[in-house]
Structures are given as structure tokens and as C-alpha cells.
Amino acid sequence: MEVIPVTDKKTVDAFHKVPEKIYRNDSNWIPTLRMMIENTFNPERNVRFKTGDARRWLLKINEEYVGRIAAFYDENYSVSYDQPTGCCGFFECINDEAAAFQLFDTAKKWLKENGMEAMDGPVNFDENFFYWGLLSNGFKPQTFGMQYNPNYYKKLFEAYGFKTYYEQYSYALDITNPDLPGRFWKIAEWVSKKPGYSFEHFSFKNQDKYINDFIEIHKKAWGGHGNYKPIEYKLLKGLIKNAKIILDEEFMWYVYHNGKPIAFYMQILDLNQIIQKLKSGHLNFWRALKLMYYKKRKVITRCRVIVMGVIPAYQGKGIESGIFYHLKKVMQKKWWYNEMEMSWVGDFNPKMNALFKSFGATQTLTHNTMRYLFDREKVFVKAPIID
């Protein structure tokens, strides 16, 4: 059993081929875009390298690569907890405890050398709405950016000593469904026309304005949470640039009260519906052409809601339903979109979970963010509930 650092073109290529072995007979698996992963580990593309670092490894048994893992830390993330906490992710492994433990040990050793006292996983060295958490319920083809894994992974994590820090719930909702609660749409229409309130969607032309408005909303809406991590302008600017193919201006909405930003909503296109047809996450010239062809042919029928936030002073006033009132008109115009996934909401946020259920949304997926404390005598504490 040999652990090999990912340091050159040959090992990078091997890193991307490991999942092909793990999911060879799994029809639910959809490859992750290779470019997206490489951007994550590129210091020129990922601003988190300014306050952190990352490493990748492969596991070889009998001259065959059977597993992989990455470890990373970011000062903005690590200082948010009772102990400095790093992360591991991009974990793939055969169903073998010894192999999995070797990978976990490698990640733990490197994180300890960098001052960490715990590791969360499997997560991403990027925003938490992409590839975050361990799938534990809902083993089916995932929407773009959602983590998929074999069901035995949870047993491997738990056998090593990881515990669930929080659960993540995803919901399905069809806002064009006329059977949604009538009270919901009455409130939606009332809020959308209330004096002093305005609703407008994002535009690439004025993206600087909208990025700054999002930062203001994000700080006020999530700043009270104990694990709040500020979001940077450069990070958002980079995300928009790199993710333009999955964005639609009319799927990102802002709410203002007397000109001040108070709420934000964003959903992305499920590019996985095309990647599944390409059967590869490596976009060469011809696959890129096919991707654009399929997109124009309206193959994508599903969207994924990745973030929605309302600043505290305006929560409980039906602002969310007002957004859906405008979004419904967009969805009716773009009739080929007939599925919506709202993913994800942590179990530490009971208000948002209750809100989604009040819309008539149905829970469809569960992911788990796991935590491993290096000090095995330390008391494990789950993520605190947001009041």
C-alpha cells in the first residue's frame, strides 16, 4: 500500500481516473468537471490559497490506484471553531477499511503539521454549495455541484472515527404547480406589490453592483451565526466568471426596501443533465461543442437553488414568497425547466427547513458533513442551532 502525492501531469491524470474505477458499474454517477476540480487546486484561480493551502494524494495497491484524497485548510474557516479545523475532500476509495484509513491518516498528518486539531469532510476547498457533504440518503443522479458517493462511504468515515457535525437536507419543488398552498401565492402577490419593495434580477452588465449587494445581504443574514465566514468580492467575481455557463440572469433575484438590499436568491442550471450524456468530465474541444449544442437544444430541464437569504429585520414577512412570485413568471416563460431542487439546508437551521416545507417542498436528499477530532478524548459537539 503506497501513498503518492499528486505533483505532476501524470498523477493529476491518475487522480481524475480513480472515480472511473469506483463508479464503473454505478449508473447514478455523473463525472465532475475536471476543469472545475483543477481550478480548485490552482492558487491563481482559488483565492483561498491566500489564507490557506491544499494537497492531494493517491493510494496505490499492487500497481493499481484504488483511492484518492485531498486535505486543505483556510484560516477563515479554521478559526471559526473551538479548535483549528481543516478539511478533507475529493475522497474516493474502494470498499476497504485499511485503504480508507491510510488516506484519512495521510490527510490528518498533513493537517496536524499545519496546526489543525480537527478535520471536516468530505467537503470542498471552495464555497459550501459545491461538493459538500457525504450523501447518506437519495442515491440517484445528483444535480450539478451536489456530492455523490457509494453508500459504503459513511461506514468507512464512521469506522475511522468521524461523527456527523450536521446533516444537510435538499428539497424538490415545482413552483409552476397550481396545487401549491393558496395562502402561499396570496402572500406572494401581496408582498411583490407592497409599497417600498422592489424586486430585480441580476445582470452581468451591472454585476459589480449586485456582487456588493450580495455581500451586504450575506453579512447581515448569516453574520449572526457562530460559524459565519465573510465572503470576499474577488471570490464572488471569480465564481461568476468561471460559472457563467450554469448561470441565467433571470434565475438570480434581489429584493430591496427603500433602495436598500434585503434579500437574495440564486438558482443554477443543472449542467449534470448534459455531462451525463457526455459521459466524461474532461471537456476536450469536441465535448465542449457538444455541451453547447445540448444547452441550446434545451436539454437542461432542472435547476438547483443554491442560496437564499433574507436579513433578520425582514424575516417572517413573506419576502421569499415574493421572490417566487416573480420567478414563477420566468419559469412559465422558460417552459422547458420543470424541476427545481432546493439544496441544501443544514439541520442547524430549523427556520429555513420549516420555510421550505411551508412552500410545499418535499425532502429528497440527505448529506452529512462529518468531523474528526484529533484529540480523541475531546468532547464532540454538533453544529449549534441558529435561533
Short mmCIF file of C-alpha atoms in Angstrom, two decimals, residues 31-259:
data_model
loop_
_atom_site.label_atom_id
_atom_site.label_comp_id
_atom_site.label_asym_id
_atom_site.label_seq_id
_atom_site.Cartn_x
_atom_site.Cartn_y
_atom_site.Cartn_z
CA PRO A 31 -18.45 12.75 -13.62
CA THR A 32 -17.30 16.00 -12.05
CA LEU A 33 -15.87 18.58 -14.45
CA ARG A 34 -12.11 18.10 -14.43
CA MET A 35 -11.57 21.80 -15.11
CA MET A 36 -13.62 22.71 -12.03
CA ILE A 37 -11.50 20.48 -9.77
CA GLU A 38 -8.24 21.77 -11.23
CA ASN A 39 -9.36 25.37 -10.70
CA THR A 40 -9.95 24.48 -7.04
CA PHE A 41 -6.30 23.43 -6.66
CA ASN A 42 -4.89 26.32 -8.69
CA PRO A 43 -3.59 29.17 -6.48
CA GLU A 44 -4.17 31.61 -9.34
CA ARG A 45 -7.84 30.62 -9.55
CA ASN A 46 -8.74 29.98 -5.91
CA VAL A 47 -8.36 32.93 -3.53
CA ARG A 48 -8.37 30.59 -0.53
CA PHE A 49 -4.70 29.89 -1.15
CA LYS A 50 -4.04 33.40 0.16
CA THR A 51 -5.05 32.27 3.65
CA GLY A 52 -4.57 28.52 3.34
CA ASP A 53 -3.12 25.60 1.44
CA ALA A 54 -4.09 22.28 -0.09
CA ARG A 55 -2.53 18.92 -1.01
CA ARG A 56 -3.68 15.80 -2.89
CA TRP A 57 -2.67 12.14 -2.70
CA LEU A 58 -3.30 8.84 -4.46
CA LEU A 59 -3.32 5.35 -2.95
CA LYS A 60 -1.75 2.52 -4.90
CA ILE A 61 -2.10 -1.20 -4.20
CA ASN A 62 -0.35 -3.75 -6.44
CA GLU A 63 0.44 -1.11 -9.06
CA GLU A 64 -3.22 -0.01 -9.24
CA TYR A 65 -4.67 3.27 -7.99
CA VAL A 66 -7.54 2.41 -5.66
CA GLY A 67 -8.16 5.67 -3.81
CA ARG A 68 -7.54 9.38 -3.54
CA ILE A 69 -7.97 12.23 -1.06
CA ALA A 70 -7.23 15.93 -0.64
CA ALA A 71 -6.62 17.95 2.50
CA PHE A 72 -6.85 21.70 2.88
CA TYR A 73 -7.14 24.47 5.42
CA ASP A 74 -8.23 28.08 5.26
CA GLU A 75 -7.66 30.45 8.17
CA ASN A 76 -11.11 32.00 7.73
CA TYR A 77 -12.64 28.53 8.19
CA SER A 78 -10.26 27.05 10.76
CA VAL A 79 -10.60 29.84 13.34
CA SER A 80 -14.41 29.62 13.36
CA TYR A 81 -14.49 26.65 15.74
CA ASP A 82 -13.42 25.61 19.24
CA GLN A 83 -10.31 24.07 17.72
CA PRO A 84 -8.44 24.92 14.49
CA THR A 85 -10.28 22.84 11.91
CA GLY A 86 -9.06 21.80 8.49
CA CYS A 87 -10.82 19.73 5.87
CA CYS A 88 -10.54 16.70 3.65
CA GLY A 89 -12.39 16.08 0.42
CA PHE A 90 -12.41 14.61 -3.08
CA PHE A 91 -12.28 11.27 -1.27
CA GLU A 92 -12.76 8.18 -3.40
CA CYS A 93 -11.84 4.67 -2.29
CA ILE A 94 -12.57 1.00 -2.78
CA ASN A 95 -14.64 -0.65 -0.05
CA ASP A 96 -11.68 -1.45 2.19
CA GLU A 97 -11.13 -0.01 5.69
CA ALA A 98 -7.35 -0.34 5.60
CA ALA A 99 -7.19 1.59 2.33
CA ALA A 100 -9.59 4.31 3.55
CA PHE A 101 -7.78 4.65 6.89
CA GLN A 102 -4.46 5.10 5.08
CA LEU A 103 -5.96 8.01 3.14
CA PHE A 104 -7.54 9.56 6.25
CA ASP A 105 -4.23 9.18 8.16
CA THR A 106 -2.38 10.97 5.36
CA ALA A 107 -4.78 13.90 5.40
CA LYS A 108 -4.74 14.07 9.21
CA LYS A 109 -0.94 14.03 9.38
CA TRP A 110 -0.60 16.91 6.93
CA LEU A 111 -3.30 18.96 8.68
CA LYS A 112 -1.67 18.40 12.08
CA GLU A 113 1.65 19.59 10.64
CA ASN A 114 -0.17 22.78 9.67
CA GLY A 115 -1.60 23.41 13.13
CA MET A 116 -5.04 21.86 12.73
CA GLU A 117 -6.73 19.90 15.52
CA ALA A 118 -9.72 18.50 13.60
CA MET A 119 -10.87 17.85 10.05
CA ASP A 120 -14.25 18.13 8.38
CA GLY A 121 -15.16 16.06 5.37
CA PRO A 122 -15.87 15.27 2.74
CA VAL A 123 -16.03 18.93 1.76
CA ASN A 124 -14.59 21.29 -0.83
CA PHE A 125 -11.81 23.89 -0.85
CA ASP A 126 -14.40 26.31 -2.18
CA GLU A 127 -17.90 27.57 -1.37
CA ASN A 128 -20.08 25.08 0.51
CA PHE A 129 -22.76 24.88 -2.17
CA PHE A 130 -20.41 22.80 -4.35
CA TYR A 131 -19.49 19.19 -3.46
CA TRP A 132 -20.09 19.45 0.25
CA GLY A 133 -21.07 16.57 2.50
CA LEU A 134 -21.45 12.82 2.33
CA LEU A 135 -24.56 11.50 0.58
CA SER A 136 -26.44 9.25 3.01
CA ASN A 137 -29.96 9.23 1.55
CA GLY A 138 -31.20 9.77 -2.00
CA PHE A 139 -28.85 7.64 -4.11
CA LYS A 140 -29.79 8.86 -7.56
CA PRO A 141 -28.18 11.09 -10.21
CA GLN A 142 -27.31 14.34 -8.46
CA THR A 143 -27.77 17.91 -9.67
CA PHE A 144 -24.71 19.93 -10.63
CA GLY A 145 -22.44 20.62 -7.67
CA MET A 146 -24.04 18.04 -5.38
CA GLN A 147 -21.90 15.29 -3.90
CA TYR A 148 -22.50 11.68 -4.95
CA ASN A 149 -20.79 8.65 -3.41
CA PRO A 150 -21.33 4.93 -2.77
CA ASN A 151 -23.42 4.13 0.30
CA TYR A 152 -20.47 2.35 1.97
CA TYR A 153 -18.53 5.61 2.35
CA LYS A 154 -20.42 6.58 5.51
CA LYS A 155 -19.37 3.31 7.15
CA LEU A 156 -15.73 4.00 6.27
CA PHE A 157 -15.88 7.52 7.72
CA GLU A 158 -17.62 6.37 10.91
CA ALA A 159 -15.29 3.40 11.37
CA TYR A 160 -12.34 5.79 11.32
CA GLY A 161 -13.96 7.97 13.98
CA PHE A 162 -15.77 10.70 12.07
CA LYS A 163 -19.11 11.84 13.51
CA THR A 164 -21.88 13.85 11.89
CA TYR A 165 -21.31 17.54 12.62
CA TYR A 166 -24.55 18.44 10.85
CA GLU A 167 -26.98 16.98 8.35
CA GLN A 168 -27.86 18.74 5.09
CA TYR A 169 -31.34 18.47 3.60
CA SER A 170 -32.37 19.06 0.00
CA TYR A 171 -35.90 19.57 -1.30
CA ALA A 172 -37.83 19.25 -4.56
CA LEU A 173 -40.34 21.91 -5.57
CA ASP A 174 -42.35 22.70 -8.69
CA ILE A 175 -43.36 26.36 -8.38
CA THR A 176 -45.48 26.10 -11.53
CA ASN A 177 -47.67 23.56 -9.74
CA PRO A 178 -51.16 25.09 -9.30
CA ASP A 179 -51.71 22.87 -6.26
CA LEU A 180 -49.16 24.73 -4.12
CA PRO A 181 -50.80 26.19 -0.98
CA GLY A 182 -53.16 29.00 -2.00
CA ARG A 183 -52.12 31.06 1.00
CA PHE A 184 -48.55 30.98 -0.30
CA TRP A 185 -49.45 32.66 -3.59
CA LYS A 186 -51.75 35.22 -1.93
CA ILE A 187 -48.89 36.31 0.32
CA ALA A 188 -46.50 36.21 -2.66
CA GLU A 189 -48.60 38.57 -4.74
CA TRP A 190 -49.24 40.90 -1.81
CA VAL A 191 -45.54 41.14 -0.92
CA SER A 192 -44.46 41.59 -4.54
CA LYS A 193 -46.67 44.68 -4.86
CA LYS A 194 -46.11 46.14 -1.41
CA PRO A 195 -45.06 49.85 -1.45
CA GLY A 196 -41.37 50.44 -0.86
CA TYR A 197 -40.34 46.98 -2.02
CA SER A 198 -38.72 46.27 -5.36
CA PHE A 199 -37.62 43.02 -7.00
CA GLU A 200 -34.99 42.82 -9.71
CA HIS A 201 -32.89 40.09 -11.26
CA PHE A 202 -29.15 40.00 -11.71
CA SER A 203 -27.45 41.31 -14.86
CA PHE A 204 -23.89 40.62 -15.99
CA LYS A 205 -23.67 44.21 -17.20
CA ASN A 206 -24.15 45.54 -13.64
CA GLN A 207 -22.57 42.60 -11.84
CA ASP A 208 -20.32 44.75 -9.62
CA LYS A 209 -23.39 46.38 -8.06
CA TYR A 210 -25.06 43.04 -7.48
CA ILE A 211 -21.93 41.43 -6.05
CA ASN A 212 -21.62 44.22 -3.49
CA ASP A 213 -25.33 43.99 -2.67
CA PHE A 214 -24.95 40.25 -2.11
CA ILE A 215 -22.01 40.78 0.25
CA GLU A 216 -24.12 43.22 2.30
CA ILE A 217 -27.07 40.80 2.45
CA HIS A 218 -24.80 37.84 3.22
CA LYS A 219 -23.17 39.64 6.14
CA LYS A 220 -26.49 40.69 7.69
CA ALA A 221 -28.34 37.42 7.01
CA TRP A 222 -25.65 34.99 8.14
CA GLY A 223 -23.38 37.16 10.29
CA GLY A 224 -25.16 36.19 13.50
CA HIS A 225 -24.33 32.52 13.08
CA GLY A 226 -21.42 31.33 15.22
CA ASN A 227 -19.66 29.75 12.23
CA TYR A 228 -20.14 32.73 9.90
CA LYS A 229 -17.36 33.25 7.39
CA PRO A 230 -17.23 36.54 5.42
CA ILE A 231 -17.31 36.24 1.64
CA GLU A 232 -14.90 38.25 -0.49
CA TYR A 233 -15.65 40.36 -3.57
CA LYS A 234 -12.82 38.74 -5.56
CA LEU A 235 -14.14 35.28 -4.73
CA LEU A 236 -17.64 36.10 -5.99
CA LYS A 237 -16.25 37.83 -9.08
CA GLY A 238 -14.22 34.71 -9.85
CA LEU A 239 -17.15 32.39 -9.24
CA ILE A 240 -19.34 34.32 -11.67
CA LYS A 241 -16.62 34.34 -14.31
CA ASN A 242 -15.90 30.61 -14.01
CA ALA A 243 -19.54 29.55 -13.68
CA LYS A 244 -21.16 31.63 -16.40
CA ILE A 245 -22.28 28.50 -18.27
CA ILE A 246 -24.58 27.50 -15.38
CA LEU A 247 -25.96 30.97 -14.70
CA ASP A 248 -29.07 32.68 -16.00
CA GLU A 249 -29.63 36.34 -15.18
CA GLU A 250 -33.34 35.74 -14.55
CA PHE A 251 -32.61 32.99 -12.03
CA MET A 252 -30.84 35.34 -9.58
CA TRP A 253 -33.10 37.76 -7.73
CA TYR A 254 -32.60 40.65 -5.32
CA VAL A 255 -35.14 42.34 -3.08
CA TYR A 256 -34.80 45.96 -1.98
CA HIS A 257 -36.69 48.02 0.57
CA ASN A 258 -36.49 51.75 0.00
CA GLY A 259 -33.46 51.09 -2.18
#
